[in-house]
mmCIF file of C-alpha atoms and ligand atoms in Angstrom:
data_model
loop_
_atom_site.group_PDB
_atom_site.id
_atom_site.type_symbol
_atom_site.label_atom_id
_atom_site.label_comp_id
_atom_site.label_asym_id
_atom_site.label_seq_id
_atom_site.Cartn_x
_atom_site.Cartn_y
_atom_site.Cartn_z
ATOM 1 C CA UNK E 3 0.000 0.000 0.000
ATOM 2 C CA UNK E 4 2.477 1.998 0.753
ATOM 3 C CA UNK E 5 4.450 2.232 -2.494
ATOM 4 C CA UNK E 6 0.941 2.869 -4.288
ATOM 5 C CA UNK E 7 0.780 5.346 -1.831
ATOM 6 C CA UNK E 8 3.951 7.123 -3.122
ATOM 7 C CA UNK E 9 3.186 5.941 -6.734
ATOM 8 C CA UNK E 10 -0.313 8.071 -6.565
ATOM 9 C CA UNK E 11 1.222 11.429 -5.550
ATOM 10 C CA UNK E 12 3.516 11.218 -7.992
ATOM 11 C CA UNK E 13 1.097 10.345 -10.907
ATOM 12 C CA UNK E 14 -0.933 13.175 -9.009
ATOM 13 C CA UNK E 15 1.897 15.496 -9.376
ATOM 14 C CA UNK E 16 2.734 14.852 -12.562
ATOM 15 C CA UNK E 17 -0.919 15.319 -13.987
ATOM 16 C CA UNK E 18 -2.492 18.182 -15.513
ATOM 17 C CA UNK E 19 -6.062 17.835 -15.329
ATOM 18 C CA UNK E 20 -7.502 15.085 -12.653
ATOM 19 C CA UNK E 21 -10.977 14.547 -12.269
ATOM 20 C CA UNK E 22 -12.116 12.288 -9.427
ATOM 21 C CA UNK E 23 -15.570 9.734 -9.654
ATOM 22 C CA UNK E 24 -16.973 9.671 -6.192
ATOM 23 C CA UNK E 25 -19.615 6.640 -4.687
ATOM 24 C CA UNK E 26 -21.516 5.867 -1.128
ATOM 25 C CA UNK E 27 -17.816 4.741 0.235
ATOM 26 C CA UNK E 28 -16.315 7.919 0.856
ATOM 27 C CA UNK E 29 -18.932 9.041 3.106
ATOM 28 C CA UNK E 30 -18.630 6.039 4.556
ATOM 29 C CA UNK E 31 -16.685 7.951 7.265
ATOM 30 C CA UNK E 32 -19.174 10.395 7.628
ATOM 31 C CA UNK E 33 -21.550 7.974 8.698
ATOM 32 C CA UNK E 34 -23.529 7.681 5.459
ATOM 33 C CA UNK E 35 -24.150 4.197 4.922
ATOM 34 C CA UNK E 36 -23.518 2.830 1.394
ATOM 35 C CA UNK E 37 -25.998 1.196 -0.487
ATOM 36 C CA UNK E 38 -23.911 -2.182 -1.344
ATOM 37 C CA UNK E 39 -21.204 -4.486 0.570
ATOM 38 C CA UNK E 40 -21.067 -4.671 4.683
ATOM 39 C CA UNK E 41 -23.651 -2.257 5.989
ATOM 40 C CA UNK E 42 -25.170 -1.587 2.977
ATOM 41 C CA UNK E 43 -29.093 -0.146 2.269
ATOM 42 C CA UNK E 44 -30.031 -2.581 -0.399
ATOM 43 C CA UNK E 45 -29.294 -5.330 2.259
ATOM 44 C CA UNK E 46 -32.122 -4.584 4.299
ATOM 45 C CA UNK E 47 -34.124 -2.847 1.359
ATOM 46 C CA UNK E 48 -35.175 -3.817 -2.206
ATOM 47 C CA UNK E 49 -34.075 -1.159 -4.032
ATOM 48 C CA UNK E 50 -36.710 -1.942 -6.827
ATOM 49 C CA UNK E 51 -39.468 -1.349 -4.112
ATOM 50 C CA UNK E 52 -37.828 1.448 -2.115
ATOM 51 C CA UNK E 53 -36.132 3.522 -4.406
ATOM 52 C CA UNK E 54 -37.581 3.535 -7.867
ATOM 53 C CA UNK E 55 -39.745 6.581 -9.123
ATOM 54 C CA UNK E 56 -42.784 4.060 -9.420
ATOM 55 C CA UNK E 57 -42.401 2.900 -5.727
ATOM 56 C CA UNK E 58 -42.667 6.334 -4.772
ATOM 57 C CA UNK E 59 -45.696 7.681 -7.053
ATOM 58 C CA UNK E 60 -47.065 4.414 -6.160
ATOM 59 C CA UNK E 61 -46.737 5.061 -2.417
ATOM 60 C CA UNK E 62 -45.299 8.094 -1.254
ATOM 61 C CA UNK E 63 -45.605 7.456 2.277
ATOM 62 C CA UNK E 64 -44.141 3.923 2.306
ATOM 63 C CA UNK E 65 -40.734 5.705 0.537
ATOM 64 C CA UNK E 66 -40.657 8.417 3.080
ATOM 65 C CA UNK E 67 -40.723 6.401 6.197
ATOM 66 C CA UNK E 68 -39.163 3.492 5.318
ATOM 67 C CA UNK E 69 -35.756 5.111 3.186
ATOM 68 C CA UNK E 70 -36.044 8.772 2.821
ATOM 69 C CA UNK E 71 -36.854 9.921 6.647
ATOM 70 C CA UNK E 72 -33.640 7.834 7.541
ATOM 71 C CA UNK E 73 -31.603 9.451 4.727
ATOM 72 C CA UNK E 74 -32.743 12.822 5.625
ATOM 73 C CA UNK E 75 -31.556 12.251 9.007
ATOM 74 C CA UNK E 76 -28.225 10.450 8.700
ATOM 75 C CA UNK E 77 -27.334 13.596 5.998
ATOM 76 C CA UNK E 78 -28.739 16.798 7.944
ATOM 77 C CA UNK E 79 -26.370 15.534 10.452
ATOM 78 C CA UNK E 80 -23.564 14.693 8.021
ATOM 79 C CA UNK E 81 -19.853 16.238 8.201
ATOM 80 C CA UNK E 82 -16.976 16.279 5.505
ATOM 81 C CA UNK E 83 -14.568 13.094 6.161
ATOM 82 C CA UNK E 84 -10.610 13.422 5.537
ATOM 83 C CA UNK E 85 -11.689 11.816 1.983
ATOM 84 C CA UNK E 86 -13.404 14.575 1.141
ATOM 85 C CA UNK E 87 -11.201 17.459 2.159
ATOM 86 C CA UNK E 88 -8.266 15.825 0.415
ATOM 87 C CA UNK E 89 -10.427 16.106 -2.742
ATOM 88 C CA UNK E 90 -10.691 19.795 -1.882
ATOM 89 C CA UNK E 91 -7.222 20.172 -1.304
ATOM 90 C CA UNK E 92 -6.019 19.130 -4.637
ATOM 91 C CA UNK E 93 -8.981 21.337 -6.315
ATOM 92 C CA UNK E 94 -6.919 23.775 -3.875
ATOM 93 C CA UNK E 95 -3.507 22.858 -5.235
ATOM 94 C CA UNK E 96 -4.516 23.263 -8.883
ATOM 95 C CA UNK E 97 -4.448 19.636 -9.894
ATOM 96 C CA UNK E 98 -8.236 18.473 -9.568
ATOM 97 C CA UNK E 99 -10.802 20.161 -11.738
ATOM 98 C CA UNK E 100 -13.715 18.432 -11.366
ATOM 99 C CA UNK E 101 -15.759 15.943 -8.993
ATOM 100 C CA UNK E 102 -18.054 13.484 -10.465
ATOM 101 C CA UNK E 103 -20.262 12.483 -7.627
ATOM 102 C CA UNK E 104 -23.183 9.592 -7.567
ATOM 103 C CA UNK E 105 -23.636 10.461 -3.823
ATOM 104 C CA UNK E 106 -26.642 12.911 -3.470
ATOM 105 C CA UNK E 107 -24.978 14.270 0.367
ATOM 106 C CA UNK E 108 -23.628 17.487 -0.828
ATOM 107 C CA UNK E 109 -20.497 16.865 0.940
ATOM 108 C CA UNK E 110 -17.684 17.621 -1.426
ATOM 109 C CA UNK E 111 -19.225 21.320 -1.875
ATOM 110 C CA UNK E 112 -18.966 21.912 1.478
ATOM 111 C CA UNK E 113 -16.025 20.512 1.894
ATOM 112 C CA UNK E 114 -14.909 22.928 -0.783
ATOM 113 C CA UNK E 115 -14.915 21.364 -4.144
ATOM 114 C CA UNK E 116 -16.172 24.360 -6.577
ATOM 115 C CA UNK E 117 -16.944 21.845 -9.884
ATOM 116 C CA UNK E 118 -19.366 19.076 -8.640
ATOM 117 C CA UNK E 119 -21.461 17.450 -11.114
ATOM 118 C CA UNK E 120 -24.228 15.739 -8.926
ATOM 119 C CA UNK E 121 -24.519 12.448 -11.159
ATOM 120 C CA UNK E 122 -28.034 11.378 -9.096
ATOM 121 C CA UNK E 123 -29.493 14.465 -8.167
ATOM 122 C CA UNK E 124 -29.139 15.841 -4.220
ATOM 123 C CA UNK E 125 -31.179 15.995 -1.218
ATOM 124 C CA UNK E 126 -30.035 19.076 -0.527
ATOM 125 C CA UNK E 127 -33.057 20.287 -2.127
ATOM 126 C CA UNK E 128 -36.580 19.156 -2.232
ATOM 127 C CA UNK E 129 -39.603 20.315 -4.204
ATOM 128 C CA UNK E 130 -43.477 19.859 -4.423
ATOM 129 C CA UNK E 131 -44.843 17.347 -7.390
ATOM 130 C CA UNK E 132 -47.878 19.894 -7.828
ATOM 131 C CA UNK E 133 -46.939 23.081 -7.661
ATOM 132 C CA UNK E 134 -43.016 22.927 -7.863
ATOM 133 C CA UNK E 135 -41.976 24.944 -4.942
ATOM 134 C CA UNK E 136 -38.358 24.152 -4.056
ATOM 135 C CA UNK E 137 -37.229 23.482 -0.303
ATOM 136 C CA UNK E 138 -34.326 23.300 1.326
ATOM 137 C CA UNK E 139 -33.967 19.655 3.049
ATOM 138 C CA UNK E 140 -33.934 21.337 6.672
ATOM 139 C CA UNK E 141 -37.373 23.326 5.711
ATOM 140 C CA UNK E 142 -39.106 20.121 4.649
ATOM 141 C CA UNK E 143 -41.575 19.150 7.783
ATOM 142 C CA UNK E 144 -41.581 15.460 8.109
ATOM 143 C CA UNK E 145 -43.588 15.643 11.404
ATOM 144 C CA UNK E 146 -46.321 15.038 8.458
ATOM 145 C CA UNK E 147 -45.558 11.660 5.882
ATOM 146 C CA UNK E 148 -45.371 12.378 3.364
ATOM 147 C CA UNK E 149 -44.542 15.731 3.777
ATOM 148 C CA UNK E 150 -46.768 18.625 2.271
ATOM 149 C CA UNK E 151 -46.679 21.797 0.670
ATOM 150 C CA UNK E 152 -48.751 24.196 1.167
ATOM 151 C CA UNK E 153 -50.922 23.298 -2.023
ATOM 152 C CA UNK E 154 -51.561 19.911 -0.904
ATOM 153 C CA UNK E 155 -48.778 18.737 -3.305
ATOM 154 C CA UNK E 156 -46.488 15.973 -1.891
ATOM 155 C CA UNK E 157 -42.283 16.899 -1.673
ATOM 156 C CA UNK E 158 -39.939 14.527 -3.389
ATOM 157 C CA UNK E 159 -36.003 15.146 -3.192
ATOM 158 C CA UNK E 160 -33.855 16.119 -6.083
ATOM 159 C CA UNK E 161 -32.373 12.974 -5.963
ATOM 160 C CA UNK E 162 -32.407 10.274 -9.543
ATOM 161 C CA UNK E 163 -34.939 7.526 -7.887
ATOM 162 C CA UNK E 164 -33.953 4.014 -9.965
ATOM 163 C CA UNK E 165 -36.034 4.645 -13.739
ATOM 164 C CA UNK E 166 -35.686 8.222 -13.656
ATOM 165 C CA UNK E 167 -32.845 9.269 -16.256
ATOM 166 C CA UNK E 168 -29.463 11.246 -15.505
ATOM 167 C CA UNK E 169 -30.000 14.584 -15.498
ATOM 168 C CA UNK E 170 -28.566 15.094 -19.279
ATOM 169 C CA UNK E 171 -26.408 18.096 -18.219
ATOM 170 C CA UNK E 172 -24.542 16.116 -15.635
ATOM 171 C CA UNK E 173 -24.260 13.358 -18.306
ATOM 172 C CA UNK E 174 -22.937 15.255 -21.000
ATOM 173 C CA UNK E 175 -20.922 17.214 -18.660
ATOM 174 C CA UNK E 176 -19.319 14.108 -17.234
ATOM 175 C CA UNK E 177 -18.204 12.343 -20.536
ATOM 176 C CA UNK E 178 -16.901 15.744 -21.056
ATOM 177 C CA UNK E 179 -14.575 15.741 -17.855
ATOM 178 C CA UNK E 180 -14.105 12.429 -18.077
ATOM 179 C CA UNK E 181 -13.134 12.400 -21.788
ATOM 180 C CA UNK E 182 -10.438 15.279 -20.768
ATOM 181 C CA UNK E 183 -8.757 14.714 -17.995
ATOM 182 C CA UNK E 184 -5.174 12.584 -17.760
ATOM 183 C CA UNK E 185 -6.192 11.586 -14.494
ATOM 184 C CA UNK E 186 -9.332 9.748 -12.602
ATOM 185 C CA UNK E 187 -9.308 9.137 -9.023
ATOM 186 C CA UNK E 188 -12.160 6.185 -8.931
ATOM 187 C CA UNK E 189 -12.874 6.753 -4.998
ATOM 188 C CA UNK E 190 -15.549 4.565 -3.062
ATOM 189 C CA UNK E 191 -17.532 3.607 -5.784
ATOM 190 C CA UNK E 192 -18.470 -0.091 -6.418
ATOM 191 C CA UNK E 193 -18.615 0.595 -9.908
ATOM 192 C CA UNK E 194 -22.161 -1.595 -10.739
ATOM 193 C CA UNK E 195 -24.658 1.085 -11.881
ATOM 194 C CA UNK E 196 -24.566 2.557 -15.254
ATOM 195 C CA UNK E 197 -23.688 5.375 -16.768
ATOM 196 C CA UNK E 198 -21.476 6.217 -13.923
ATOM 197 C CA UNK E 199 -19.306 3.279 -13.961
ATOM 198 C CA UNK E 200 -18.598 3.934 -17.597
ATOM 199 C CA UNK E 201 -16.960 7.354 -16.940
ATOM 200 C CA UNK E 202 -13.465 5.644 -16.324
ATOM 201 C CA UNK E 203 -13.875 3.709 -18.966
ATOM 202 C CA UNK E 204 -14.356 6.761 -21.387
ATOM 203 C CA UNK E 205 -11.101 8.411 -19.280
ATOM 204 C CA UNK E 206 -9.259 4.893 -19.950
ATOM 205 C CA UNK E 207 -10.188 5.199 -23.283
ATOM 206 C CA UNK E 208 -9.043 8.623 -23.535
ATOM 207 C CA UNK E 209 -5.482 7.923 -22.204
ATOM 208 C CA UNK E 210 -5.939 8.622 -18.676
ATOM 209 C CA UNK E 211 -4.568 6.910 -15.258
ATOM 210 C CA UNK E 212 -7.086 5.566 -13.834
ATOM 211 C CA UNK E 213 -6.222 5.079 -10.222
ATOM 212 C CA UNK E 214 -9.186 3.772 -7.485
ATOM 213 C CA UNK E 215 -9.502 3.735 -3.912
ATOM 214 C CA UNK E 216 -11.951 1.464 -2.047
ATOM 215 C CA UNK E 217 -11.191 -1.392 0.455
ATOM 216 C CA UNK E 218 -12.654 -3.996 -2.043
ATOM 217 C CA UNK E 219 -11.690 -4.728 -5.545
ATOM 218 C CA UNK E 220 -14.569 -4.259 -8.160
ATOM 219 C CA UNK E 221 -15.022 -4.960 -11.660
ATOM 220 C CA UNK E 222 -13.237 -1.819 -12.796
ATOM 221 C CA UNK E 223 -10.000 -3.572 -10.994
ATOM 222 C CA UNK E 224 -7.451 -5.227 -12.783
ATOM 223 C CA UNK E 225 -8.857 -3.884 -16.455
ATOM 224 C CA UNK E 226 -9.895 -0.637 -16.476
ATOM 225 C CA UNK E 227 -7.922 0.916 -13.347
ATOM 226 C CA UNK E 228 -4.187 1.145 -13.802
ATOM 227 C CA UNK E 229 -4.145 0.460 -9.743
ATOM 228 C CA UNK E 230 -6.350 -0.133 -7.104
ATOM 229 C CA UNK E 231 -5.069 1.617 -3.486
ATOM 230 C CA UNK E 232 -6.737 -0.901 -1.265
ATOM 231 C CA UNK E 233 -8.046 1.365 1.976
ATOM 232 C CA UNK E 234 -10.177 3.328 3.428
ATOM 233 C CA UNK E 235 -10.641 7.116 1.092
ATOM 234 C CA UNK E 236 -9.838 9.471 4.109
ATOM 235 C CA UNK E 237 -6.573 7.567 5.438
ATOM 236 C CA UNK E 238 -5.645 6.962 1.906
ATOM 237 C CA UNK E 239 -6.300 10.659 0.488
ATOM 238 C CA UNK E 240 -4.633 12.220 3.818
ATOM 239 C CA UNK E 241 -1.673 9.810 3.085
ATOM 240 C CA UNK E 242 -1.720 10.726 -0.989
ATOM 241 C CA UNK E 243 -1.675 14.309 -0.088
ATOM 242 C CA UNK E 244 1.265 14.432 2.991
ATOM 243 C CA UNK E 245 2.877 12.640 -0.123
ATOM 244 C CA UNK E 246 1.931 15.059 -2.879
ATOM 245 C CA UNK E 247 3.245 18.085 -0.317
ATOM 246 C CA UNK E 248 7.012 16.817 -0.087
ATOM 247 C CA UNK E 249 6.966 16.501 -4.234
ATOM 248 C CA UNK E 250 5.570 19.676 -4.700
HETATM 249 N N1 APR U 303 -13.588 4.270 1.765
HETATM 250 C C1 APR U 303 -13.631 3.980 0.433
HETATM 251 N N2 APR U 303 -14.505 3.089 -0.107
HETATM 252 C C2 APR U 303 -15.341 2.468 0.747
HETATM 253 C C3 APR U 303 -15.357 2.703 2.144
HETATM 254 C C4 APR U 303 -14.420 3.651 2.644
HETATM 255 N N3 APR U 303 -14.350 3.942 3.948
HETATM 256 N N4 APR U 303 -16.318 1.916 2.697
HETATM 257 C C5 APR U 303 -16.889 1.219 1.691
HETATM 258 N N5 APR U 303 -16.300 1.537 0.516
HETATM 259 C C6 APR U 303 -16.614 1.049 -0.825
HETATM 260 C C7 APR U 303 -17.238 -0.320 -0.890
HETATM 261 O O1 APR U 303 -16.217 -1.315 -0.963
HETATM 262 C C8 APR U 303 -18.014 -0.226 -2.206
HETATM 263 O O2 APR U 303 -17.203 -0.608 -3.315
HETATM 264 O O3 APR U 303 -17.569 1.931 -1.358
HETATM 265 C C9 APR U 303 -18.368 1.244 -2.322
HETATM 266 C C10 APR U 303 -19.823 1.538 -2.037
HETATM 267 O O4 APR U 303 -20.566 0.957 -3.073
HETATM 268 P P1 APR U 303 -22.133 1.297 -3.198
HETATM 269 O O5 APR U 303 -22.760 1.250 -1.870
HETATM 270 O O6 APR U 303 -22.652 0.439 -4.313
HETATM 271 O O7 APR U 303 -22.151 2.827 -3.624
HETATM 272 P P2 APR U 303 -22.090 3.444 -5.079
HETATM 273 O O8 APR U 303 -21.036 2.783 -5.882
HETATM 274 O O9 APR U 303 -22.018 4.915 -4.894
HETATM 275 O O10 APR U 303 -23.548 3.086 -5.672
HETATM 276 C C11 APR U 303 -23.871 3.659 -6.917
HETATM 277 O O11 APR U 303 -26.135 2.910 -6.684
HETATM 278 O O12 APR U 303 -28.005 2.570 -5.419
HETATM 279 C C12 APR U 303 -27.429 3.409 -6.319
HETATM 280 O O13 APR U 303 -27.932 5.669 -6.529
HETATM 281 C C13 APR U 303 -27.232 4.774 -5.726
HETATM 282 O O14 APR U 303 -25.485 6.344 -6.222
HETATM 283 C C14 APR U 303 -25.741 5.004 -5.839
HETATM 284 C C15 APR U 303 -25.321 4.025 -6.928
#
């Protein structure tokens, strides 16, 4: 680990243009559970019948108690980990451009990234299916489920429920970024849902290093990713970055 360590700050270094593809794992550490692997969401719920837009027309209420009061709670009380500051440190030192994120936490912008491209919406924001009045998550009143606006209309998040498509700006502006860049940190992202997981293929494709960071190996390893760092993303990135410091 170590030497991949070292052999990441200098590929980091010697880059112009990173981008990084974010999943579930690096807020991990903030206390987000991810969705797949130990701990994961879709272990205790089907995903089909919890998070797809039909589940929730179907049954608004059953999708707000059962995944999206829990959500709301676990990220209104959510911090930036090490992981992501060290992705807003090397925005900071001129060597990461953008962040491609499928997390919908909001935690890279306020850790300090300025380019995130929110691959699956956020639930930073809510607004009403009737009328279309936005909220922020903290004004949404779930003392009521679902909760209400003032029309009658029911709030949904911002977030891409399964069968909804990819907001096409974040799409196009993704293959753009990922198309560009001679760098893609692959951090805490099991790489199984498409068309995320094909962004560092498309950077592969375009010469990049891919590099990836995630205490598993997943189907990106050992083909598409020039490495895998095998750790946790806020030890890793802190260690990456102490690294990147003495070369600079
Ligand atoms: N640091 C880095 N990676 C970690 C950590 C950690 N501390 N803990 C877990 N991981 C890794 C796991 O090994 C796994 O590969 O993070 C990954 C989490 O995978 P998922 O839970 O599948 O998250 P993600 O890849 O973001 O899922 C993609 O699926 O359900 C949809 O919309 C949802 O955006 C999500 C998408």
């Amino acid at each position: 680990m170590e030497a991949l360590i070292k052999q990441a700050a200098k590929d980091l270094a010697a880059c112009k243009e990173a981008v990084a593809l974010t999943g579930a794992g690096i807020s991990v550490e903030s206390n987000i559970p991810p969705f797949r692997g130990k701990g994961g969401i879709w272990e205790k719920f089907d995903p089909m019948e919890y998070a797809h837009i039909d589940a929730f027309m179907n049954d608004p209420a059953k999708v707000w108690n059962t995944l999206l009061k829990d959500m709301k709670e676990v990220m209104d009380r959510a911090e930036p980990n090490p992981g992501h500051l060290g992705l807003a440190r090397l925005e900071a030192l001129g060597k990461l451009k953008t962040v491609i994120t499928q997390n919908v936490d909001g935690l890279h912008q306020l850790a300090g990234n300025t380019d995130v491209i929110e691959f699956h919406g956020n639930f930073a924001w809510h607004y009403c299916l009737l009328c279309k009045t936005r909220l922020k998550t903290g004004d949404v009143d779930i003392s009521r489920i679902p909760p209400r606006c003032a029309c009658g209309g029911i709030f949904r998040p911002e977030v891409v429920f399964f069968g909804e498509m990819i907001p096409t700006q974040a799409l196009w502006r993704s293959r753009q970024a990922a198309s560009k860049c001679d760098l893609m940190l692959v951090v805490g992202t099991s790489a199984v849902v498409q068309p995320a997981a094909l962004m560092p293929v498309i950077a592969k494709q375009a010469g990049a290093k891919v590099i990836e960071i995630n205490p598993e190996i997943t189907p990106l390893t050992g083909s598409i990713s020039d490495y895998l760092i095998q750790g946790n993303a806020g030890e890793t990135l802190s260690a990456i970055l102490a690294e990147l410091d003495a070369l600079l």
